Structures are given as C-alpha cells and as structure tokens.
mmCIF file with all atom_site columns, C-alpha atoms in Angstrom:
data_model
loop_
_atom_site.group_PDB
_atom_site.id
_atom_site.type_symbol
_atom_site.label_atom_id
_atom_site.label_alt_id
_atom_site.label_comp_id
_atom_site.label_asym_id
_atom_site.label_entity_id
_atom_site.label_seq_id
_atom_site.pdbx_PDB_ins_code
_atom_site.Cartn_x
_atom_site.Cartn_y
_atom_site.Cartn_z
_atom_site.occupancy
_atom_site.B_iso_or_equiv
_atom_site.pdbx_formal_charge
_atom_site.auth_seq_id
_atom_site.auth_comp_id
_atom_site.auth_asym_id
_atom_site.auth_atom_id
_atom_site.pdbx_PDB_model_num
ATOM 1   C CA . ALA A 1 1   ? 2.019   0.190   10.704  1.00 0.00 ? 1   ALA A CA 1
ATOM 2   C CA . GLN A 1 2   ? 0.710   1.536   7.430   1.00 0.00 ? 2   GLN A CA 1
ATOM 3   C CA . ARG A 1 3   ? 0.349   5.303   7.158   1.00 0.00 ? 3   ARG A CA 1
ATOM 4   C CA . VAL A 1 4   ? -0.674  7.527   4.250   1.00 0.00 ? 4   VAL A CA 1
ATOM 5   C CA . THR A 1 5   ? -0.270  11.290  4.371   1.00 0.00 ? 5   THR A CA 1
ATOM 6   C CA . GLN A 1 6   ? -1.896  13.766  2.029   1.00 0.00 ? 6   GLN A CA 1
ATOM 7   C CA . PRO A 1 7   ? -0.545  17.129  3.145   1.00 0.00 ? 7   PRO A CA 1
ATOM 8   C CA . GLU A 1 8   ? -3.067  19.299  1.304   1.00 0.00 ? 8   GLU A CA 1
ATOM 9   C CA . LYS A 1 9   ? -6.711  19.256  2.355   1.00 0.00 ? 9   LYS A CA 1
ATOM 10  C CA . LEU A 1 10  ? -7.649  21.679  -0.405  1.00 0.00 ? 10  LEU A CA 1
ATOM 11  C CA . LEU A 1 11  ? -6.120  22.381  -3.810  1.00 0.00 ? 11  LEU A CA 1
ATOM 12  C CA . SER A 1 12  ? -7.471  24.928  -6.248  1.00 0.00 ? 12  SER A CA 1
ATOM 13  C CA . VAL A 1 13  ? -6.216  25.402  -9.810  1.00 0.00 ? 13  VAL A CA 1
ATOM 14  C CA . PHE A 1 14  ? -7.461  26.975  -13.004 1.00 0.00 ? 14  PHE A CA 1
ATOM 15  C CA . LYS A 1 15  ? -8.597  24.992  -16.004 1.00 0.00 ? 15  LYS A CA 1
ATOM 16  C CA . GLY A 1 16  ? -5.659  24.085  -18.218 1.00 0.00 ? 16  GLY A CA 1
ATOM 17  C CA . ALA A 1 17  ? -3.102  24.415  -15.428 1.00 0.00 ? 17  ALA A CA 1
ATOM 18  C CA . PRO A 1 18  ? -0.999  21.473  -14.262 1.00 0.00 ? 18  PRO A CA 1
ATOM 19  C CA . VAL A 1 19  ? -2.065  19.774  -11.081 1.00 0.00 ? 19  VAL A CA 1
ATOM 20  C CA . GLU A 1 20  ? -0.186  17.627  -8.588  1.00 0.00 ? 20  GLU A CA 1
ATOM 21  C CA . LEU A 1 21  ? -1.798  15.992  -5.592  1.00 0.00 ? 21  LEU A CA 1
ATOM 22  C CA . LYS A 1 22  ? 0.769   14.863  -3.069  1.00 0.00 ? 22  LYS A CA 1
ATOM 23  C CA . CYS A 1 23  ? 0.833   11.549  -1.276  1.00 0.00 ? 23  CYS A CA 1
ATOM 24  C CA . ASN A 1 24  ? 3.499   10.242  1.075   1.00 0.00 ? 24  ASN A CA 1
ATOM 25  C CA . TYR A 1 25  ? 3.444   6.906   2.797   1.00 0.00 ? 25  TYR A CA 1
ATOM 26  C CA . SER A 1 26  ? 5.109   5.086   5.636   1.00 0.00 ? 26  SER A CA 1
ATOM 27  C CA . TYR A 1 27  ? 5.363   1.328   5.491   1.00 0.00 ? 27  TYR A CA 1
ATOM 28  C CA . SER A 1 28  ? 8.192   -1.112  6.064   1.00 0.00 ? 28  SER A CA 1
ATOM 29  C CA . GLY A 1 29  ? 6.840   -3.870  3.844   1.00 0.00 ? 29  GLY A CA 1
ATOM 30  C CA . SER A 1 30  ? 6.098   -4.032  0.112   1.00 0.00 ? 30  SER A CA 1
ATOM 31  C CA . PRO A 1 31  ? 3.506   -1.337  -0.578  1.00 0.00 ? 31  PRO A CA 1
ATOM 32  C CA . GLU A 1 32  ? 1.063   -1.205  -3.419  1.00 0.00 ? 32  GLU A CA 1
ATOM 33  C CA . LEU A 1 33  ? -0.343  2.293   -3.956  1.00 0.00 ? 33  LEU A CA 1
ATOM 34  C CA . PHE A 1 34  ? -3.704  3.411   -5.297  1.00 0.00 ? 34  PHE A CA 1
ATOM 35  C CA . TRP A 1 35  ? -5.585  6.606   -5.994  1.00 0.00 ? 35  TRP A CA 1
ATOM 36  C CA . TYR A 1 36  ? -9.325  6.597   -5.375  1.00 0.00 ? 36  TYR A CA 1
ATOM 37  C CA . VAL A 1 37  ? -11.633 9.451   -6.386  1.00 0.00 ? 37  VAL A CA 1
ATOM 38  C CA . GLN A 1 38  ? -15.065 10.590  -5.303  1.00 0.00 ? 38  GLN A CA 1
ATOM 39  C CA . TYR A 1 39  ? -16.918 12.963  -7.619  1.00 0.00 ? 39  TYR A CA 1
ATOM 40  C CA . SER A 1 40  ? -19.821 14.970  -6.268  1.00 0.00 ? 40  SER A CA 1
ATOM 41  C CA . ARG A 1 41  ? -22.812 12.734  -5.452  1.00 0.00 ? 41  ARG A CA 1
ATOM 42  C CA . GLN A 1 42  ? -20.999 9.636   -6.681  1.00 0.00 ? 42  GLN A CA 1
ATOM 43  C CA . ARG A 1 43  ? -19.434 6.637   -5.024  1.00 0.00 ? 43  ARG A CA 1
ATOM 44  C CA . LEU A 1 44  ? -15.823 6.303   -4.127  1.00 0.00 ? 44  LEU A CA 1
ATOM 45  C CA . GLN A 1 45  ? -14.073 4.581   -7.047  1.00 0.00 ? 45  GLN A CA 1
ATOM 46  C CA . LEU A 1 46  ? -10.618 3.533   -8.142  1.00 0.00 ? 46  LEU A CA 1
ATOM 47  C CA . LEU A 1 47  ? -8.819  6.035   -10.358 1.00 0.00 ? 47  LEU A CA 1
ATOM 48  C CA . LEU A 1 48  ? -5.523  4.250   -10.865 1.00 0.00 ? 48  LEU A CA 1
ATOM 49  C CA . ARG A 1 49  ? -3.054  1.881   -9.238  1.00 0.00 ? 49  ARG A CA 1
ATOM 50  C CA . HIS A 1 50  ? 0.704   1.730   -9.368  1.00 0.00 ? 50  HIS A CA 1
ATOM 51  C CA . ILE A 1 51  ? 0.944   -1.848  -10.620 1.00 0.00 ? 51  ILE A CA 1
ATOM 52  C CA . SER A 1 52  ? -1.038  -1.052  -13.759 1.00 0.00 ? 52  SER A CA 1
ATOM 53  C CA . ARG A 1 53  ? 1.333   1.735   -14.854 1.00 0.00 ? 53  ARG A CA 1
ATOM 54  C CA . GLU A 1 54  ? -1.648  3.286   -16.602 1.00 0.00 ? 54  GLU A CA 1
ATOM 55  C CA . SER A 1 55  ? -2.890  6.772   -17.331 1.00 0.00 ? 55  SER A CA 1
ATOM 56  C CA . ILE A 1 56  ? -6.540  7.301   -16.495 1.00 0.00 ? 56  ILE A CA 1
ATOM 57  C CA . LYS A 1 57  ? -8.366  10.476  -17.552 1.00 0.00 ? 57  LYS A CA 1
ATOM 58  C CA . GLY A 1 58  ? -4.948  12.011  -18.196 1.00 0.00 ? 58  GLY A CA 1
ATOM 59  C CA . PHE A 1 59  ? -3.728  11.330  -14.652 1.00 0.00 ? 59  PHE A CA 1
ATOM 60  C CA . THR A 1 60  ? -0.503  9.502   -13.886 1.00 0.00 ? 60  THR A CA 1
ATOM 61  C CA . ALA A 1 61  ? 1.258   8.608   -10.658 1.00 0.00 ? 61  ALA A CA 1
ATOM 62  C CA . ASP A 1 62  ? 4.828   7.481   -10.102 1.00 0.00 ? 62  ASP A CA 1
ATOM 63  C CA . LEU A 1 63  ? 5.931   5.480   -7.119  1.00 0.00 ? 63  LEU A CA 1
ATOM 64  C CA . ASN A 1 64  ? 9.147   6.920   -5.670  1.00 0.00 ? 64  ASN A CA 1
ATOM 65  C CA . LYS A 1 65  ? 10.384  4.468   -3.074  1.00 0.00 ? 65  LYS A CA 1
ATOM 66  C CA . GLY A 1 66  ? 13.308  6.692   -2.104  1.00 0.00 ? 66  GLY A CA 1
ATOM 67  C CA . GLU A 1 67  ? 10.997  9.556   -1.197  1.00 0.00 ? 67  GLU A CA 1
ATOM 68  C CA . THR A 1 68  ? 8.135   7.213   -0.215  1.00 0.00 ? 68  THR A CA 1
ATOM 69  C CA . SER A 1 69  ? 5.776   9.191   -2.413  1.00 0.00 ? 69  SER A CA 1
ATOM 70  C CA . PHE A 1 70  ? 3.045   8.463   -4.963  1.00 0.00 ? 70  PHE A CA 1
ATOM 71  C CA . HIS A 1 71  ? 2.017   11.889  -6.240  1.00 0.00 ? 71  HIS A CA 1
ATOM 72  C CA . LEU A 1 72  ? -0.861  12.172  -8.708  1.00 0.00 ? 72  LEU A CA 1
ATOM 73  C CA . LYS A 1 73  ? -0.277  14.437  -11.696 1.00 0.00 ? 73  LYS A CA 1
ATOM 74  C CA . LYS A 1 74  ? -2.134  15.802  -14.678 1.00 0.00 ? 74  LYS A CA 1
ATOM 75  C CA . PRO A 1 75  ? -0.613  18.279  -17.121 1.00 0.00 ? 75  PRO A CA 1
ATOM 76  C CA . PHE A 1 76  ? -3.822  20.136  -17.981 1.00 0.00 ? 76  PHE A CA 1
ATOM 77  C CA . ALA A 1 77  ? -6.627  20.142  -15.421 1.00 0.00 ? 77  ALA A CA 1
ATOM 78  C CA . GLN A 1 78  ? -10.273 20.082  -16.531 1.00 0.00 ? 78  GLN A CA 1
ATOM 79  C CA . GLU A 1 79  ? -13.329 21.291  -14.628 1.00 0.00 ? 79  GLU A CA 1
ATOM 80  C CA . GLU A 1 80  ? -14.653 17.733  -14.488 1.00 0.00 ? 80  GLU A CA 1
ATOM 81  C CA . ASP A 1 81  ? -11.567 16.748  -12.472 1.00 0.00 ? 81  ASP A CA 1
ATOM 82  C CA . SER A 1 82  ? -13.006 18.585  -9.467  1.00 0.00 ? 82  SER A CA 1
ATOM 83  C CA . ALA A 1 83  ? -13.445 15.896  -6.816  1.00 0.00 ? 83  ALA A CA 1
ATOM 84  C CA . MET A 1 84  ? -12.114 14.424  -3.600  1.00 0.00 ? 84  MET A CA 1
ATOM 85  C CA . TYR A 1 85  ? -8.970  12.356  -4.129  1.00 0.00 ? 85  TYR A CA 1
ATOM 86  C CA . TYR A 1 86  ? -7.714  9.714   -1.714  1.00 0.00 ? 86  TYR A CA 1
ATOM 87  C CA . CYS A 1 87  ? -4.349  8.023   -1.784  1.00 0.00 ? 87  CYS A CA 1
ATOM 88  C CA . ALA A 1 88  ? -4.363  4.468   -0.411  1.00 0.00 ? 88  ALA A CA 1
ATOM 89  C CA . LEU A 1 89  ? -1.827  1.783   0.439   1.00 0.00 ? 89  LEU A CA 1
ATOM 90  C CA . ARG A 1 90  ? -1.946  -1.999  0.615   1.00 0.00 ? 90  ARG A CA 1
ATOM 91  C CA . ASP A 1 91  ? 0.684   -4.566  1.531   1.00 0.00 ? 91  ASP A CA 1
ATOM 92  C CA . SER A 1 92  ? 1.634   -6.623  -1.524  1.00 0.00 ? 92  SER A CA 1
ATOM 93  C CA . GLY A 1 93  ? 3.992   -8.979  0.220   1.00 0.00 ? 93  GLY A CA 1
ATOM 94  C CA . GLY A 1 94  ? 2.168   -10.479 3.150   1.00 0.00 ? 94  GLY A CA 1
ATOM 95  C CA . SER A 1 95  ? -1.197  -11.863 4.078   1.00 0.00 ? 95  SER A CA 1
ATOM 96  C CA . ASN A 1 96  ? -2.614  -8.633  5.481   1.00 0.00 ? 96  ASN A CA 1
ATOM 97  C CA . TYR A 1 97  ? -4.267  -6.901  2.562   1.00 0.00 ? 97  TYR A CA 1
ATOM 98  C CA . LYS A 1 98  ? -5.820  -4.078  4.557   1.00 0.00 ? 98  LYS A CA 1
ATOM 99  C CA . LEU A 1 99  ? -6.326  -0.960  2.427   1.00 0.00 ? 99  LEU A CA 1
ATOM 100 C CA . THR A 1 100 ? -5.321  2.186   4.326   1.00 0.00 ? 100 THR A CA 1
ATOM 101 C CA . PHE A 1 101 ? -6.498  5.592   3.098   1.00 0.00 ? 101 PHE A CA 1
ATOM 102 C CA . GLY A 1 102 ? -5.133  9.084   3.524   1.00 0.00 ? 102 GLY A CA 1
ATOM 103 C CA . LYS A 1 103 ? -7.383  11.922  4.631   1.00 0.00 ? 103 LYS A CA 1
ATOM 104 C CA . GLY A 1 104 ? -7.962  13.117  1.096   1.00 0.00 ? 104 GLY A CA 1
ATOM 105 C CA . THR A 1 105 ? -7.442  16.256  -0.967  1.00 0.00 ? 105 THR A CA 1
ATOM 106 C CA . LEU A 1 106 ? -10.351 18.236  -2.366  1.00 0.00 ? 106 LEU A CA 1
ATOM 107 C CA . LEU A 1 107 ? -9.408  19.441  -5.843  1.00 0.00 ? 107 LEU A CA 1
ATOM 108 C CA . THR A 1 108 ? -11.290 22.349  -7.329  1.00 0.00 ? 108 THR A CA 1
ATOM 109 C CA . VAL A 1 109 ? -10.666 23.275  -10.954 1.00 0.00 ? 109 VAL A CA 1
ATOM 110 C CA . ASN A 1 110 ? -11.882 26.784  -11.692 1.00 0.00 ? 110 ASN A CA 1
ATOM 111 C CA . PRO A 1 111 ? -13.032 27.895  -15.163 1.00 0.00 ? 111 PRO A CA 1
ATOM 112 C CA . GLU B 2 1   ? -23.263 -5.079  -13.353 1.00 0.00 ? 1   GLU B CA 1
ATOM 113 C CA . ALA B 2 2   ? -25.202 -4.151  -10.245 1.00 0.00 ? 2   ALA B CA 1
ATOM 114 C CA . GLY B 2 3   ? -23.160 -2.295  -7.692  1.00 0.00 ? 3   GLY B CA 1
ATOM 115 C CA . VAL B 2 4   ? -22.786 -2.670  -3.944  1.00 0.00 ? 4   VAL B CA 1
ATOM 116 C CA . ALA B 2 5   ? -26.128 -1.977  -2.285  1.00 0.00 ? 5   ALA B CA 1
ATOM 117 C CA . GLN B 2 6   ? -26.416 -0.379  1.144   1.00 0.00 ? 6   GLN B CA 1
ATOM 118 C CA . SER B 2 7   ? -29.353 0.618   3.297   1.00 0.00 ? 7   SER B CA 1
ATOM 119 C CA . PRO B 2 8   ? -30.513 2.833   4.812   1.00 0.00 ? 8   PRO B CA 1
ATOM 120 C CA . ARG B 2 9   ? -28.980 5.925   3.178   1.00 0.00 ? 9   ARG B CA 1
ATOM 121 C CA . TYR B 2 10  ? -29.484 8.058   6.260   1.00 0.00 ? 10  TYR B CA 1
ATOM 122 C CA . LYS B 2 11  ? -30.098 7.311   9.916   1.00 0.00 ? 11  LYS B CA 1
ATOM 123 C CA . ILE B 2 12  ? -30.564 9.652   12.854  1.00 0.00 ? 12  ILE B CA 1
ATOM 124 C CA . ILE B 2 13  ? -30.572 8.213   16.364  1.00 0.00 ? 13  ILE B CA 1
ATOM 125 C CA . GLU B 2 14  ? -29.978 9.363   19.895  1.00 0.00 ? 14  GLU B CA 1
ATOM 126 C CA . LYS B 2 15  ? -26.937 8.304   21.856  1.00 0.00 ? 15  LYS B CA 1
ATOM 127 C CA . ARG B 2 16  ? -27.233 4.965   23.618  1.00 0.00 ? 16  ARG B CA 1
ATOM 128 C CA . GLN B 2 17  ? -29.675 3.698   20.988  1.00 0.00 ? 17  GLN B CA 1
ATOM 129 C CA . SER B 2 18  ? -28.792 0.849   18.670  1.00 0.00 ? 18  SER B CA 1
ATOM 130 C CA . VAL B 2 19  ? -28.601 0.879   14.873  1.00 0.00 ? 19  VAL B CA 1
ATOM 131 C CA . ALA B 2 20  ? -27.953 -1.609  12.095  1.00 0.00 ? 20  ALA B CA 1
ATOM 132 C CA . PHE B 2 21  ? -26.708 -1.190  8.551   1.00 0.00 ? 21  PHE B CA 1
ATOM 133 C CA . TRP B 2 22  ? -27.102 -3.649  5.703   1.00 0.00 ? 22  TRP B CA 1
ATOM 134 C CA . CYS B 2 23  ? -24.871 -4.342  2.723   1.00 0.00 ? 23  CYS B CA 1
ATOM 135 C CA . ASN B 2 24  ? -25.250 -6.563  -0.332  1.00 0.00 ? 24  ASN B CA 1
ATOM 136 C CA . PRO B 2 25  ? -21.985 -6.906  -2.269  1.00 0.00 ? 25  PRO B CA 1
ATOM 137 C CA . ILE B 2 26  ? -21.540 -7.457  -5.979  1.00 0.00 ? 26  ILE B CA 1
ATOM 138 C CA . SER B 2 27  ? -22.536 -10.990 -6.917  1.00 0.00 ? 27  SER B CA 1
ATOM 139 C CA . GLY B 2 28  ? -19.580 -13.352 -6.788  1.00 0.00 ? 28  GLY B CA 1
ATOM 140 C CA . HIS B 2 29  ? -17.380 -11.119 -4.669  1.00 0.00 ? 29  HIS B CA 1
ATOM 141 C CA . ALA B 2 30  ? -15.834 -13.105 -1.846  1.00 0.00 ? 30  ALA B CA 1
ATOM 142 C CA . THR B 2 31  ? -14.423 -10.183 0.111   1.00 0.00 ? 31  THR B CA 1
ATOM 143 C CA . LEU B 2 32  ? -16.553 -7.634  1.921   1.00 0.00 ? 32  LEU B CA 1
ATOM 144 C CA . TYR B 2 33  ? -15.347 -4.589  3.815   1.00 0.00 ? 33  TYR B CA 1
ATOM 145 C CA . TRP B 2 34  ? -16.929 -2.131  6.229   1.00 0.00 ? 34  TRP B CA 1
ATOM 146 C CA . TYR B 2 35  ? -15.304 1.273   6.451   1.00 0.00 ? 35  TYR B CA 1
ATOM 147 C CA . GLN B 2 36  ? -16.066 4.210   8.755   1.00 0.00 ? 36  GLN B CA 1
ATOM 148 C CA . GLN B 2 37  ? -15.533 7.690   7.345   1.00 0.00 ? 37  GLN B CA 1
ATOM 149 C CA . ILE B 2 38  ? -15.680 10.528  9.843   1.00 0.00 ? 38  ILE B CA 1
ATOM 150 C CA . LEU B 2 39  ? -16.131 14.007  8.368   1.00 0.00 ? 39  LEU B CA 1
ATOM 151 C CA . GLY B 2 40  ? -12.827 15.361  7.105   1.00 0.00 ? 40  GLY B CA 1
ATOM 152 C CA . GLN B 2 41  ? -11.024 12.031  7.268   1.00 0.00 ? 41  GLN B CA 1
ATOM 153 C CA . GLY B 2 42  ? -10.359 9.161   4.932   1.00 0.00 ? 42  GLY B CA 1
ATOM 154 C CA . PRO B 2 43  ? -12.189 5.855   5.210   1.00 0.00 ? 43  PRO B CA 1
ATOM 155 C CA . LYS B 2 44  ? -10.982 3.639   8.052   1.00 0.00 ? 44  LYS B CA 1
ATOM 156 C CA . LEU B 2 45  ? -11.357 -0.129  7.808   1.00 0.00 ? 45  LEU B CA 1
ATOM 157 C CA . LEU B 2 46  ? -13.541 -1.570  10.555  1.00 0.00 ? 46  LEU B CA 1
ATOM 158 C CA . ILE B 2 47  ? -13.802 -5.177  9.448   1.00 0.00 ? 47  ILE B CA 1
ATOM 159 C CA . GLN B 2 48  ? -12.955 -7.331  6.433   1.00 0.00 ? 48  GLN B CA 1
ATOM 160 C CA . PHE B 2 49  ? -14.658 -10.625 5.591   1.00 0.00 ? 49  PHE B CA 1
ATOM 161 C CA . GLN B 2 50  ? -13.448 -13.358 3.271   1.00 0.00 ? 50  GLN B CA 1
ATOM 162 C CA . ASN B 2 51  ? -16.627 -15.293 2.448   1.00 0.00 ? 51  ASN B CA 1
ATOM 163 C CA . ASN B 2 52  ? -18.171 -15.638 5.920   1.00 0.00 ? 52  ASN B CA 1
ATOM 164 C CA . GLY B 2 53  ? -14.918 -15.525 7.887   1.00 0.00 ? 53  GLY B CA 1
ATOM 165 C CA . VAL B 2 54  ? -13.301 -12.464 9.464   1.00 0.00 ? 54  VAL B CA 1
ATOM 166 C CA . VAL B 2 55  ? -9.889  -11.548 8.010   1.00 0.00 ? 55  VAL B CA 1
ATOM 167 C CA . ASP B 2 56  ? -9.266  -8.305  9.915   1.00 0.00 ? 56  ASP B CA 1
ATOM 168 C CA . ASP B 2 57  ? -11.257 -6.650  12.673  1.00 0.00 ? 57  ASP B CA 1
ATOM 169 C CA . SER B 2 58  ? -8.371  -4.995  14.475  1.00 0.00 ? 58  SER B CA 1
ATOM 170 C CA . GLN B 2 59  ? -9.942  -1.528  14.300  1.00 0.00 ? 59  GLN B CA 1
ATOM 171 C CA . LEU B 2 60  ? -13.482 -2.565  15.194  1.00 0.00 ? 60  LEU B CA 1
ATOM 172 C CA . PRO B 2 61  ? -14.567 -1.268  18.625  1.00 0.00 ? 61  PRO B CA 1
ATOM 173 C CA . LYS B 2 62  ? -15.818 -4.640  19.723  1.00 0.00 ? 62  LYS B CA 1
ATOM 174 C CA . ASP B 2 63  ? -17.444 -3.405  22.907  1.00 0.00 ? 63  ASP B CA 1
ATOM 175 C CA . ARG B 2 64  ? -20.140 -1.707  20.839  1.00 0.00 ? 64  ARG B CA 1
ATOM 176 C CA . PHE B 2 65  ? -19.731 -2.708  17.200  1.00 0.00 ? 65  PHE B CA 1
ATOM 177 C CA . SER B 2 66  ? -20.522 -6.096  15.719  1.00 0.00 ? 66  SER B CA 1
ATOM 178 C CA . ALA B 2 67  ? -20.744 -7.407  12.178  1.00 0.00 ? 67  ALA B CA 1
ATOM 179 C CA . GLU B 2 68  ? -21.731 -10.634 10.545  1.00 0.00 ? 68  GLU B CA 1
ATOM 180 C CA . ARG B 2 69  ? -21.827 -12.204 7.126   1.00 0.00 ? 69  ARG B CA 1
ATOM 181 C CA . LEU B 2 70  ? -23.548 -15.469 7.871   1.00 0.00 ? 70  LEU B CA 1
ATOM 182 C CA . LYS B 2 71  ? -23.998 -16.942 4.410   1.00 0.00 ? 71  LYS B CA 1
ATOM 183 C CA . GLY B 2 72  ? -21.004 -15.305 2.813   1.00 0.00 ? 72  GLY B CA 1
ATOM 184 C CA . VAL B 2 73  ? -23.136 -12.865 0.847   1.00 0.00 ? 73  VAL B CA 1
ATOM 185 C CA . ASP B 2 74  ? -24.808 -9.897  2.488   1.00 0.00 ? 74  ASP B CA 1
ATOM 186 C CA . SER B 2 75  ? -23.665 -8.401  5.758   1.00 0.00 ? 75  SER B CA 1
ATOM 187 C CA . THR B 2 76  ? -24.952 -6.340  8.669   1.00 0.00 ? 76  THR B CA 1
ATOM 188 C CA . LEU B 2 77  ? -23.025 -3.945  10.879  1.00 0.00 ? 77  LEU B CA 1
ATOM 189 C CA . LYS B 2 78  ? -24.520 -3.074  14.253  1.00 0.00 ? 78  LYS B CA 1
ATOM 190 C CA . ILE B 2 79  ? -23.721 -0.437  16.831  1.00 0.00 ? 79  ILE B CA 1
ATOM 191 C CA . GLN B 2 80  ? -25.066 -0.895  20.354  1.00 0.00 ? 80  GLN B CA 1
ATOM 192 C CA . PRO B 2 81  ? -25.072 1.466   22.180  1.00 0.00 ? 81  PRO B CA 1
ATOM 193 C CA . ALA B 2 82  ? -24.209 4.362   19.889  1.00 0.00 ? 82  ALA B CA 1
ATOM 194 C CA . LYS B 2 83  ? -22.026 7.259   20.996  1.00 0.00 ? 83  LYS B CA 1
ATOM 195 C CA . LEU B 2 84  ? -21.814 10.780  19.627  1.00 0.00 ? 84  LEU B CA 1
ATOM 196 C CA . GLU B 2 85  ? -18.419 10.008  18.083  1.00 0.00 ? 85  GLU B CA 1
ATOM 197 C CA . ASP B 2 86  ? -19.975 7.260   15.953  1.00 0.00 ? 86  ASP B CA 1
ATOM 198 C CA . SER B 2 87  ? -21.488 9.926   13.698  1.00 0.00 ? 87  SER B CA 1
ATOM 199 C CA . ALA B 2 88  ? -19.968 9.131   10.326  1.00 0.00 ? 88  ALA B CA 1
ATOM 200 C CA . VAL B 2 89  ? -20.595 7.639   6.918   1.00 0.00 ? 89  VAL B CA 1
ATOM 201 C CA . TYR B 2 90  ? -20.410 3.861   6.956   1.00 0.00 ? 90  TYR B CA 1
ATOM 202 C CA . LEU B 2 91  ? -19.179 2.489   3.662   1.00 0.00 ? 91  LEU B CA 1
ATOM 203 C CA . CYS B 2 92  ? -19.466 -1.072  2.487   1.00 0.00 ? 92  CYS B CA 1
ATOM 204 C CA . ALA B 2 93  ? -17.177 -2.328  -0.263  1.00 0.00 ? 93  ALA B CA 1
ATOM 205 C CA . SER B 2 94  ? -16.513 -5.612  -1.989  1.00 0.00 ? 94  SER B CA 1
ATOM 206 C CA . SER B 2 95  ? -13.869 -7.186  -4.179  1.00 0.00 ? 95  SER B CA 1
ATOM 207 C CA . PHE B 2 96  ? -13.613 -10.455 -6.089  1.00 0.00 ? 96  PHE B CA 1
ATOM 208 C CA . ARG B 2 97  ? -10.945 -12.294 -4.101  1.00 0.00 ? 97  ARG B CA 1
ATOM 209 C CA . GLY B 2 98  ? -9.457  -9.746  -1.691  1.00 0.00 ? 98  GLY B CA 1
ATOM 210 C CA . THR B 2 99  ? -5.937  -9.888  -3.126  1.00 0.00 ? 99  THR B CA 1
ATOM 211 C CA . TRP B 2 100 ? -3.533  -6.980  -2.804  1.00 0.00 ? 100 TRP B CA 1
ATOM 212 C CA . ASP B 2 101 ? -3.860  -5.796  -6.378  1.00 0.00 ? 101 ASP B CA 1
ATOM 213 C CA . GLU B 2 102 ? -7.639  -5.758  -6.638  1.00 0.00 ? 102 GLU B CA 1
ATOM 214 C CA . LYS B 2 103 ? -9.799  -2.674  -6.689  1.00 0.00 ? 103 LYS B CA 1
ATOM 215 C CA . LEU B 2 104 ? -12.608 -2.212  -4.239  1.00 0.00 ? 104 LEU B CA 1
ATOM 216 C CA . PHE B 2 105 ? -16.154 -1.420  -5.329  1.00 0.00 ? 105 PHE B CA 1
ATOM 217 C CA . PHE B 2 106 ? -17.895 0.881   -2.880  1.00 0.00 ? 106 PHE B CA 1
ATOM 218 C CA . GLY B 2 107 ? -21.516 1.376   -1.998  1.00 0.00 ? 107 GLY B CA 1
ATOM 219 C CA . SER B 2 108 ? -23.157 4.762   -1.563  1.00 0.00 ? 108 SER B CA 1
ATOM 220 C CA . GLY B 2 109 ? -22.785 4.591   2.200   1.00 0.00 ? 109 GLY B CA 1
ATOM 221 C CA . THR B 2 110 ? -25.044 5.126   5.193   1.00 0.00 ? 110 THR B CA 1
ATOM 222 C CA . GLN B 2 111 ? -24.783 8.517   6.852   1.00 0.00 ? 111 GLN B CA 1
ATOM 223 C CA . LEU B 2 112 ? -25.293 8.133   10.604  1.00 0.00 ? 112 LEU B CA 1
ATOM 224 C CA . SER B 2 113 ? -25.996 11.054  12.897  1.00 0.00 ? 113 SER B CA 1
ATOM 225 C CA . VAL B 2 114 ? -25.963 10.392  16.639  1.00 0.00 ? 114 VAL B CA 1
ATOM 226 C CA . LEU B 2 115 ? -27.612 13.165  18.656  1.00 0.00 ? 115 LEU B CA 1
#
C-alpha cells in the first residue's frame, strides 16, 4: 500500500529564513514523488515533481530512497510562500497510477 | 486554457438526502479523477476514469456513492443517501493521459455539508 506522511501540520517561519517541509513515504514499488500547493482561495496545483529535477519558485526537493523521504526546501522563505503544501506519491513502475496525498503542512511565513 | 469546471461550489443537505456533483475536465484530457478531502486531511482518491472506463474505484463507498462519465468528457458523482461523515470538499481533477509522470489539474471543488 502507498502511504505518505507529513509529520508537521503547521510550520511557521520568518521571512528570509530557510524552510523545510518534511515528507516521508512508504511504498514497495517504484515511487514518483510530487509536491502540490494550495494558496489561499486558489486551486490545488503542482509545485514540482521529482522526475523533473527542477527548482520552482526557489523550492527544491530531493528524493532520498534510503530514508524514504522527499523533503521540500527553500533557502529564503517569502511571505507569498504561505500556503498549504501536500506531498504526493504515484507508482511509476506498474499500471496503478493512483496519486496518494499526505495530510498536508500549512506553512506560514511571517514578515 | 480553460480549467476544470465544477458545480455547485457549495451544497448543504440533510442526512439521508441525495446529492450530485458535476465536473467538466480540460478539453482533451482523457483521465478524470474524483477526490474527497475531509477537513484536516489530504485528498483521497474516490474514482479514476480513463475516457469513459473506470481505472480505480477501490476507495469508493459503492453502497452510497456512484459516478459516471458516459461520453468520456464530463462526469457526475452522486451520493445517495448522504451521511454526516460525507461532509467534505469534493475535488475533480483531470490529466492528459493519466500516466505516472503527469500533473493533475484540479477544479475549485464542491464543499458539501451534511446536517
């Protein structure tokens, strides 16, 4: 079974401080990991995905298969980063492409 | 491009009543998803369609929930009869082919309150 754990429900940092949102997963197959974000009054949208190896809005995420983690990081948080962040997992090796979400972390960046 | 359209935005019903939600995906997207998001939790997949066929409905409570996508375009999700624990936001999403690397495009959701 696919399982995604985000241990922090709430995370509060000051503007300019580094931020790390934790994500751990449990899956025996070949996982593909994603981060989705929901800004206030907006739709849930993709922030970044592991396969793209990209940095979006200054955020990066590294897949650590040994620790089964996909933490989201940004060196200098901005107020506009305040949002709900969801880590999600999908099987990349089989025919079941169900996307499983964690419970989310609400990030607040204070001025 | 136009996004995923959902209606209604809000719905309040009493328990044991029935309710239906509608979703129109992005034009050309073959895969359509219905997610349930209970307050304080992440979205949970209820059902996934590929064109008009069901790919995954393992988490759909089939005794009360039903969904269809008859012409492979728009979709309806129905609850009959509703229970208090069905209070949630129901999200519709779509993607082009439904492959493992694709991103999902989400609608604004329907917030259901069952009293």
